[in-house]
Short mmCIF file of N, CA and C in Angstrom, two decimals:
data_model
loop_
_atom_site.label_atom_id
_atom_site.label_comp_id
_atom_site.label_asym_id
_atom_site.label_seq_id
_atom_site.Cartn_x
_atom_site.Cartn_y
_atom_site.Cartn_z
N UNK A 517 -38.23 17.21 -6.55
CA UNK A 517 -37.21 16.35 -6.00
C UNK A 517 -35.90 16.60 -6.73
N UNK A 518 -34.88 16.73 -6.27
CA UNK A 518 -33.39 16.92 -6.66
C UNK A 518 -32.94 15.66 -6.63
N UNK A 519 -32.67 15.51 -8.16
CA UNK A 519 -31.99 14.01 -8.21
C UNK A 519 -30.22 14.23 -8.56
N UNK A 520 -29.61 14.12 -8.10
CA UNK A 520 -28.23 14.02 -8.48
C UNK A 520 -27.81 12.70 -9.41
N UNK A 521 -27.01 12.77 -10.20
CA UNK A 521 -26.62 11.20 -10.65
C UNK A 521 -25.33 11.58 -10.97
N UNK A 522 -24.61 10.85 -9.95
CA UNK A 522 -23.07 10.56 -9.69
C UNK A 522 -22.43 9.53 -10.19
N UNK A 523 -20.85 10.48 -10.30
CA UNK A 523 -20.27 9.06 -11.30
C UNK A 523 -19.07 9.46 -11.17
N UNK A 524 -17.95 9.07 -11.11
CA UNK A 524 -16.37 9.09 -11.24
C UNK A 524 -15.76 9.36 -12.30
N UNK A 525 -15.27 10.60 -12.67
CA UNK A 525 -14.14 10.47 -13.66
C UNK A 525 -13.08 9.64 -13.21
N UNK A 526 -12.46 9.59 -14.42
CA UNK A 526 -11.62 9.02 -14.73
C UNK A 526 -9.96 9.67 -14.84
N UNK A 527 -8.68 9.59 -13.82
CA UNK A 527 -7.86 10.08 -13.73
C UNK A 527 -6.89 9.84 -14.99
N UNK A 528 -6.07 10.49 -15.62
CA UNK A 528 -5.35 10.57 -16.82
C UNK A 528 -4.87 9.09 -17.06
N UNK A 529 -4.20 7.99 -15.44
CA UNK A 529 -4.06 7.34 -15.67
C UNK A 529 -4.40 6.53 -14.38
N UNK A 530 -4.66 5.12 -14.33
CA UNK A 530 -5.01 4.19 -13.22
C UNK A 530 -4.08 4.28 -12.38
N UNK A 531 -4.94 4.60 -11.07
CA UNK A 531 -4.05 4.29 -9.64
C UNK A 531 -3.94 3.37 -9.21
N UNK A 532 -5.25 1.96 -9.20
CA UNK A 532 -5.02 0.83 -8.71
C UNK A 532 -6.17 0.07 -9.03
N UNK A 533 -6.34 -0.86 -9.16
CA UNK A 533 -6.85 -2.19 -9.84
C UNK A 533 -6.86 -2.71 -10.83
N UNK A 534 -8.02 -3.46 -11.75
CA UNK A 534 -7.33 -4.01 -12.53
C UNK A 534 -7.58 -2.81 -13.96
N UNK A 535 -6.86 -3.55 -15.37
CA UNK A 535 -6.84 -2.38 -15.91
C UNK A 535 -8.13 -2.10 -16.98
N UNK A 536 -9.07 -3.38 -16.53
CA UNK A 536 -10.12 -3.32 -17.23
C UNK A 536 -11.01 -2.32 -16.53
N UNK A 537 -10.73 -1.72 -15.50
CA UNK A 537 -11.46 -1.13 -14.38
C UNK A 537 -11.68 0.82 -15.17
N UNK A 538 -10.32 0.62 -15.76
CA UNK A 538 -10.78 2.22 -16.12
C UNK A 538 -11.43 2.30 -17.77
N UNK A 539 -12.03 1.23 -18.36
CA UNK A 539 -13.10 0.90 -19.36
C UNK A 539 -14.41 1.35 -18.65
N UNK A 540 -14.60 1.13 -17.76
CA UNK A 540 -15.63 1.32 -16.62
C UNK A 540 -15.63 2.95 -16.75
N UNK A 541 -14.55 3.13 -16.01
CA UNK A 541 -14.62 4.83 -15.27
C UNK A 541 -14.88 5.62 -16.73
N UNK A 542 -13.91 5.59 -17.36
CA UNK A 542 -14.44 6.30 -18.98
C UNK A 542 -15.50 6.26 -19.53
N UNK A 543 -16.48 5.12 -18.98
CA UNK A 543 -17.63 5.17 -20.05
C UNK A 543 -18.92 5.62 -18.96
N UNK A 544 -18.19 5.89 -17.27
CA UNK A 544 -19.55 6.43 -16.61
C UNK A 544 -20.45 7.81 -16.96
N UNK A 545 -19.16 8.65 -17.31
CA UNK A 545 -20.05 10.26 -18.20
C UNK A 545 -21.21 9.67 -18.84
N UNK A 546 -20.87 8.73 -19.97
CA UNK A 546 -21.87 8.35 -20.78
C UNK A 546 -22.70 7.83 -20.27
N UNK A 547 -22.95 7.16 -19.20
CA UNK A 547 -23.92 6.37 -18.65
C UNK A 547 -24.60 7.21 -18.12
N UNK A 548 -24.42 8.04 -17.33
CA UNK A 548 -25.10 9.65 -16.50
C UNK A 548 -25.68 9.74 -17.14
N UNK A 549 -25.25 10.58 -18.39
CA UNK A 549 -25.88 10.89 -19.76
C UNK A 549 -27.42 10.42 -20.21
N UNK A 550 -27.05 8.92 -20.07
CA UNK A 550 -28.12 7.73 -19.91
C UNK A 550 -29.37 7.88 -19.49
N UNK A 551 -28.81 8.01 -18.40
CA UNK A 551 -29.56 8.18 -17.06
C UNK A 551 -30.26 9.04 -16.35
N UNK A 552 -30.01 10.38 -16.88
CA UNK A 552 -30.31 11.36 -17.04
C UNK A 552 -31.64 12.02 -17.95
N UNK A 553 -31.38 11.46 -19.24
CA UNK A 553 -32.76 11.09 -20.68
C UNK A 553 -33.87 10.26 -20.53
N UNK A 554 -33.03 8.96 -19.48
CA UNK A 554 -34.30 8.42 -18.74
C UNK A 554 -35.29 9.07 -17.88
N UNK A 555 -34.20 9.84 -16.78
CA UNK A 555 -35.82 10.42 -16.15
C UNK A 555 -35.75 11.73 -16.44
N UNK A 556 -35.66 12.10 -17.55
CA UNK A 556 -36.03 13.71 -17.94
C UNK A 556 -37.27 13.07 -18.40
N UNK A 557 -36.97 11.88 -19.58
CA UNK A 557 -38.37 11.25 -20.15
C UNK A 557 -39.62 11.48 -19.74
N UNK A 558 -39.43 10.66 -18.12
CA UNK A 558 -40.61 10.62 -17.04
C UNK A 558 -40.63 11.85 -16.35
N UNK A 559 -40.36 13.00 -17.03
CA UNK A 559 -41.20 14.28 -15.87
C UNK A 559 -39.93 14.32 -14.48
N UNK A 560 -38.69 13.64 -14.77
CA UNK A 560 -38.12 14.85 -13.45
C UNK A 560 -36.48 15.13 -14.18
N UNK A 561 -35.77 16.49 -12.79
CA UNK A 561 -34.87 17.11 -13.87
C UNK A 561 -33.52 16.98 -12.89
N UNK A 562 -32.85 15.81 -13.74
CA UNK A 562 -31.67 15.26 -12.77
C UNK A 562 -30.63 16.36 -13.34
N UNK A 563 -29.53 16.17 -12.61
CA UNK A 563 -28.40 17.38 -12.70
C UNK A 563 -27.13 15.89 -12.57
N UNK A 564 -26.03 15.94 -13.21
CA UNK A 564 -24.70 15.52 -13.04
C UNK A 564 -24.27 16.21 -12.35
N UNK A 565 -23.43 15.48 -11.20
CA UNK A 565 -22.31 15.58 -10.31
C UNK A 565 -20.99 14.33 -10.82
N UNK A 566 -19.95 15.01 -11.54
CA UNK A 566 -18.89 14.19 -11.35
C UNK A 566 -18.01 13.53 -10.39
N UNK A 567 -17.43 13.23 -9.54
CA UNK A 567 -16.62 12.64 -8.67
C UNK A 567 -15.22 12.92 -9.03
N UNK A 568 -14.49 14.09 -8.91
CA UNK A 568 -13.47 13.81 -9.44
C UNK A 568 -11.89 14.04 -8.18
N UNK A 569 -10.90 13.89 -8.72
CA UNK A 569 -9.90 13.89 -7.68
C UNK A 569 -10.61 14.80 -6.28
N UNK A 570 -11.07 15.93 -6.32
CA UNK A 570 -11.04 17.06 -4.96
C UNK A 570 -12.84 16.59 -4.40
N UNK A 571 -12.49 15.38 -3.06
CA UNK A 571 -13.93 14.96 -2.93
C UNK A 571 -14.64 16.45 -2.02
N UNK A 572 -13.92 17.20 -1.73
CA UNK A 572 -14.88 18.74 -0.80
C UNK A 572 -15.21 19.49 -2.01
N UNK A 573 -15.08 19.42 -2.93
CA UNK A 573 -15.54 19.88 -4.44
C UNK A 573 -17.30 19.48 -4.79
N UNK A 574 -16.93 17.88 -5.04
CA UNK A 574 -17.96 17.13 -4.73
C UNK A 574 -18.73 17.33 -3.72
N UNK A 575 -18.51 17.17 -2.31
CA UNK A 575 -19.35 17.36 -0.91
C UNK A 575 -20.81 18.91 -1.30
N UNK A 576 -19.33 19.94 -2.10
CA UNK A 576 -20.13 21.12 -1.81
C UNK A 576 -21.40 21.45 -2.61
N UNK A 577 -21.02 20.60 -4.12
CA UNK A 577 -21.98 19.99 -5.45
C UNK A 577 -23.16 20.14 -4.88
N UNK A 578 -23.20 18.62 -4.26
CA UNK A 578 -24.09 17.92 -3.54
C UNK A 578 -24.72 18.84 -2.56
N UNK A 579 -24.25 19.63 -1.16
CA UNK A 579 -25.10 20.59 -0.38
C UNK A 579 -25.45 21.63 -1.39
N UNK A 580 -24.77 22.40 -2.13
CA UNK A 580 -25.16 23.54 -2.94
C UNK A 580 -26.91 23.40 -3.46
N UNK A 581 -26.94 22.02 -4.19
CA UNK A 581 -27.93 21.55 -4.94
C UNK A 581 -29.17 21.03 -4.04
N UNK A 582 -28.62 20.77 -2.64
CA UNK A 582 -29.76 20.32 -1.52
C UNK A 582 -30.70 18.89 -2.41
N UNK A 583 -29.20 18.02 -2.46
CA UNK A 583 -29.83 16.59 -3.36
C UNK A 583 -30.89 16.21 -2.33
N UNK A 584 -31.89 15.41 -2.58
CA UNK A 584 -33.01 14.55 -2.14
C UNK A 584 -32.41 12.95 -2.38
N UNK A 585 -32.12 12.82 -3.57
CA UNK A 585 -31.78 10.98 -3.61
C UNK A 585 -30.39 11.33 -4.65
N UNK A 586 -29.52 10.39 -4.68
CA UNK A 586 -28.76 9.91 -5.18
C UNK A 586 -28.24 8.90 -5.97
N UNK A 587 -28.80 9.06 -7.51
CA UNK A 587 -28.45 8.07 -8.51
C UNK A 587 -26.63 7.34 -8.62
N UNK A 588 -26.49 6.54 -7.88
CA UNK A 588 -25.06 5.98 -7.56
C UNK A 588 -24.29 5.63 -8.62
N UNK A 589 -23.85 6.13 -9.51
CA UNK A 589 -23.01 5.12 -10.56
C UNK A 589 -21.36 5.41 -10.13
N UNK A 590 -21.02 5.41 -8.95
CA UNK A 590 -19.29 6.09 -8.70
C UNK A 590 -19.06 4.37 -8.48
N UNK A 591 -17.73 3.94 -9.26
CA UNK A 591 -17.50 2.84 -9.21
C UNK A 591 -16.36 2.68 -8.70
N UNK A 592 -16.08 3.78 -7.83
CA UNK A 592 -14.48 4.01 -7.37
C UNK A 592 -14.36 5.36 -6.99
N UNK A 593 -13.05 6.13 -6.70
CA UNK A 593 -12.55 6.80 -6.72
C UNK A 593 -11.25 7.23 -7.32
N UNK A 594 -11.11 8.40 -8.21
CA UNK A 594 -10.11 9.00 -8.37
C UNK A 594 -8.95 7.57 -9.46
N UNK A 595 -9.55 6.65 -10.38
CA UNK A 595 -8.70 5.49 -10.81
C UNK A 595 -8.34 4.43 -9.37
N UNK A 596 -9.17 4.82 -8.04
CA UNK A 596 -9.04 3.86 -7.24
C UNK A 596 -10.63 3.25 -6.89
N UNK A 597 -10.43 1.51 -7.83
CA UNK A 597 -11.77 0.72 -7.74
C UNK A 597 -12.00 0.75 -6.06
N UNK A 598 -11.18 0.52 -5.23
CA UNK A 598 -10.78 -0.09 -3.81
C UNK A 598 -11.75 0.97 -3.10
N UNK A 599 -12.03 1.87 -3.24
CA UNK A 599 -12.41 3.41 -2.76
C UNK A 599 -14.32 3.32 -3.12
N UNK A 600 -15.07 2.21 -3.91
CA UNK A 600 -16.13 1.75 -3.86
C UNK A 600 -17.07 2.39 -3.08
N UNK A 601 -16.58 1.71 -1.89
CA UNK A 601 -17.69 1.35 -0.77
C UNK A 601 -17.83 3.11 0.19
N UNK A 602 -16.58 3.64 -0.09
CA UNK A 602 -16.03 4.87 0.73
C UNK A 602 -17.28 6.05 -0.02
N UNK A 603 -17.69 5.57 -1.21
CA UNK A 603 -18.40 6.79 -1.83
C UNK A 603 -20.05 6.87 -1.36
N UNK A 604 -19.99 5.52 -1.39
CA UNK A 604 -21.69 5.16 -0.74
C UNK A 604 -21.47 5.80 0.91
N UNK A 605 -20.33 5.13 1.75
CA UNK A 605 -20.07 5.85 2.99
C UNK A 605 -20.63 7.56 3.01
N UNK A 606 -19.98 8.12 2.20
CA UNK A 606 -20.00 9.00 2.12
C UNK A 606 -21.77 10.03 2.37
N UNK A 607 -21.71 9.10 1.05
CA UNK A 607 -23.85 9.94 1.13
C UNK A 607 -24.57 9.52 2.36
N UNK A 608 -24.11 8.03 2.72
CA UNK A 608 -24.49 7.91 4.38
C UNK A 608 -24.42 8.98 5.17
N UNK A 609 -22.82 9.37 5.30
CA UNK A 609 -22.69 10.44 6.71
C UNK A 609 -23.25 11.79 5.81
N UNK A 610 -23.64 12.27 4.89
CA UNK A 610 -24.33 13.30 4.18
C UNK A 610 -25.36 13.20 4.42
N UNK A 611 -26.16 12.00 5.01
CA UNK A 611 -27.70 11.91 5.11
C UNK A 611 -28.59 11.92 3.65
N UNK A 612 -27.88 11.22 2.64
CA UNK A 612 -28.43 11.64 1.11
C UNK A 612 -28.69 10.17 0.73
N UNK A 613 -30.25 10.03 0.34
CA UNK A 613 -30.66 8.63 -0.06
C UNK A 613 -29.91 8.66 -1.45
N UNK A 614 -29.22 7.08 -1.72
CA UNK A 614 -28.86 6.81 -3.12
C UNK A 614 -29.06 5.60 -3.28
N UNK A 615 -29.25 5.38 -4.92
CA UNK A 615 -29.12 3.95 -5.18
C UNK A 615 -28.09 3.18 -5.22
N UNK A 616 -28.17 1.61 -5.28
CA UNK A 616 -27.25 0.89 -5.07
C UNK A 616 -27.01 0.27 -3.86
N UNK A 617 -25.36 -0.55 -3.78
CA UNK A 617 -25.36 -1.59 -2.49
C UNK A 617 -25.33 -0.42 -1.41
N UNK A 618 -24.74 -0.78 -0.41
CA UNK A 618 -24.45 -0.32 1.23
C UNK A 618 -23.26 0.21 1.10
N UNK A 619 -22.29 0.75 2.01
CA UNK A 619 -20.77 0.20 2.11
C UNK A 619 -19.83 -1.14 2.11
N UNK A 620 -20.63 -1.79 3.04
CA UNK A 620 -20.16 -2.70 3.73
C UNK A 620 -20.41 -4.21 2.99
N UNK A 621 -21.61 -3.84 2.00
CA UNK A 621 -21.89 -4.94 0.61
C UNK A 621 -20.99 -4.41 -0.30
N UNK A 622 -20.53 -3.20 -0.36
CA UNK A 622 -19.49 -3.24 -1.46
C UNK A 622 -17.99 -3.85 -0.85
N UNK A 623 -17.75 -3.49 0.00
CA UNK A 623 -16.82 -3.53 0.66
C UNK A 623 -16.37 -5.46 0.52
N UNK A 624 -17.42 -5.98 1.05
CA UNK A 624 -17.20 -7.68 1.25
C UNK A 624 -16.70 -8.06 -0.13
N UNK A 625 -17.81 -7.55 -1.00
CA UNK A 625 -18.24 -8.17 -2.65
C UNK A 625 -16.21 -7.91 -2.98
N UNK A 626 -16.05 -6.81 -2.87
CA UNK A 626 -14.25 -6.61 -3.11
C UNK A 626 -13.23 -7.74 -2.37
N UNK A 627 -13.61 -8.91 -1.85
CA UNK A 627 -12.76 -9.59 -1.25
C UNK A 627 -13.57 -10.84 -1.41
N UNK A 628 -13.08 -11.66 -2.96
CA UNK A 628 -13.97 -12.58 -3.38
C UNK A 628 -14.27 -14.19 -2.46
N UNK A 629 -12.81 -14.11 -1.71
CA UNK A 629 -12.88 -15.33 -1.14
C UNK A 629 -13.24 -15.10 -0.12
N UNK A 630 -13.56 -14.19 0.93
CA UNK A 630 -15.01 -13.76 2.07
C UNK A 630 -16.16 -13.91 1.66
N UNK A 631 -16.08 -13.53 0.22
CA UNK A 631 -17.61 -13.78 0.05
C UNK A 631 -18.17 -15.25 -0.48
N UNK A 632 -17.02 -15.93 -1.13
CA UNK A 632 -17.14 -17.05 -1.10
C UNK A 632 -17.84 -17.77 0.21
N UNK A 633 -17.07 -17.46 0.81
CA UNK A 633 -16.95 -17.75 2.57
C UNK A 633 -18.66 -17.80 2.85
N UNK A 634 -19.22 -16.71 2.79
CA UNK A 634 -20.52 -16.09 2.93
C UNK A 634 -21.55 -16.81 2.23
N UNK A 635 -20.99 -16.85 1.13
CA UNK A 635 -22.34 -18.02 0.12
C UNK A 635 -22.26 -19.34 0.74
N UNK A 636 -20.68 -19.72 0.75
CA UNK A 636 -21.22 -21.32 1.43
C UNK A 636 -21.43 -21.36 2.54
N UNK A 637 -21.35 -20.76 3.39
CA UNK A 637 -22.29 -20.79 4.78
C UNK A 637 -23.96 -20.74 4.72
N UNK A 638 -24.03 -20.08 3.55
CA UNK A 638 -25.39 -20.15 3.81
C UNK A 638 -25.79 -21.29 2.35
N UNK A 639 -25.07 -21.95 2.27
CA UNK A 639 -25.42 -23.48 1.45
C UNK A 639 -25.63 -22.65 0.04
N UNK A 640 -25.15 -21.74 -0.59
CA UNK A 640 -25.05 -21.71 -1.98
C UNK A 640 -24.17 -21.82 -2.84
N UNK A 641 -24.74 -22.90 -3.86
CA UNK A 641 -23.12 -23.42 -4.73
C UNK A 641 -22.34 -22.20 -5.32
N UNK A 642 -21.09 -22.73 -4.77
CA UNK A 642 -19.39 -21.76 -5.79
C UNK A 642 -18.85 -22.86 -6.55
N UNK A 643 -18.44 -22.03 -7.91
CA UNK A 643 -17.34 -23.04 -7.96
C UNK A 643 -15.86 -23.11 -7.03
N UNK A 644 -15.70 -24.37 -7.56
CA UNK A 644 -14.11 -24.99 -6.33
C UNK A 644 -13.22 -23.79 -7.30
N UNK A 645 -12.03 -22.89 -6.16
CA UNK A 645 -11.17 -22.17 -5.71
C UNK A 645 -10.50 -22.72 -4.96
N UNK A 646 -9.29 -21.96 -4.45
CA UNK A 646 -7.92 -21.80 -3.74
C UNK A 646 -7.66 -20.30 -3.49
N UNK A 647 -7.09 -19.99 -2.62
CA UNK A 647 -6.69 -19.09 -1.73
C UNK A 647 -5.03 -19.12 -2.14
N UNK A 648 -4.60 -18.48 -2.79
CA UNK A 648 -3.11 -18.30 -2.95
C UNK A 648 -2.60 -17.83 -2.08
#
C-alpha cells in the first residue's frame, strides 16, 4: 500500500489568517516526520509529499507514486488557512482515499457562526456570541 503523508509548507511569509496559523504550517514537516516513524514502526513505508506554492508539482507527486490512501495533515495552502477544505477537494477529484474531515466539514467549521448555527439547531449547548 502507498501511503503518502501530506502537509503544507510554509511560505517565507503569511498570506492570510491569523498569525498563530503559521506556528501550525512550520511545525507540519515535523509532524510528517511523526507520522511517518509511526507507521514505519508497524510494517508499512510512507513517503512525504510537501504541499508547496506549485499545486501541479504536488498533483504529479501524488500520480508519480500511484498513492493508495492519504495521510491529511495540509492545514491550508501556500500561508492560506482559507484554502483548507480546497486540499481535501482536491484528493476527492484525484480519487485518493485520505484522512481527515470532508471539504465541506472543513469548509463550515471555517465560518464559526454557521456552525454555531448548526449546533443549536440540533439542541447543542454554545456559549452566548454576537455576530459583528
Amino acid at each position: 500500500m502507498n501511503i503518502a503523508i501530506c502537509f503544507n509548507q510554509a511560505p517565507p511569509e503569511q498570506l492570510r489568517g491569523e498569525s498563530e496559523d503559521v506556528i501550525a504550517e512550520k511545525g507540519a514537516e515535523a509532524e510528517a516526520h511523526a507520522v511517518a516513524g509511526a507507521l514505519q514502526r508497524i510494517g508499512y513505508r510512507p513517503f512525504l509529499v510537501p504541499l508547496k506554492a506549485h499545486i501541479s508539482d504536488f498533483i504529479a507527486k501524488l500520480n508519480l507514486k500511484k498513492v493508495d490512501v492519504v495521510f491529511n495533515l495540509c492545514e491550508g495552502h501556500w500561508g492560506d488557512s482559507h484554502k483548507e477544505l480546497h486540499v481535501a477537494a482536491l484528493f476527492e477529484l484525484l480519487g485518493i482515499a485520505y484522512t481527515g474531515s470532508r471539504p465541506l466539514c472543513l469548509g463550515l467549521t471555517q465560518d464559526k457562526f454557521r456552525t454555531k448555527e448548526i449546533l443549536a439547531h440540533h439542541h447543542l449547548p454554545t456559549p452566548p456570541s454576537w455576530l459583528a
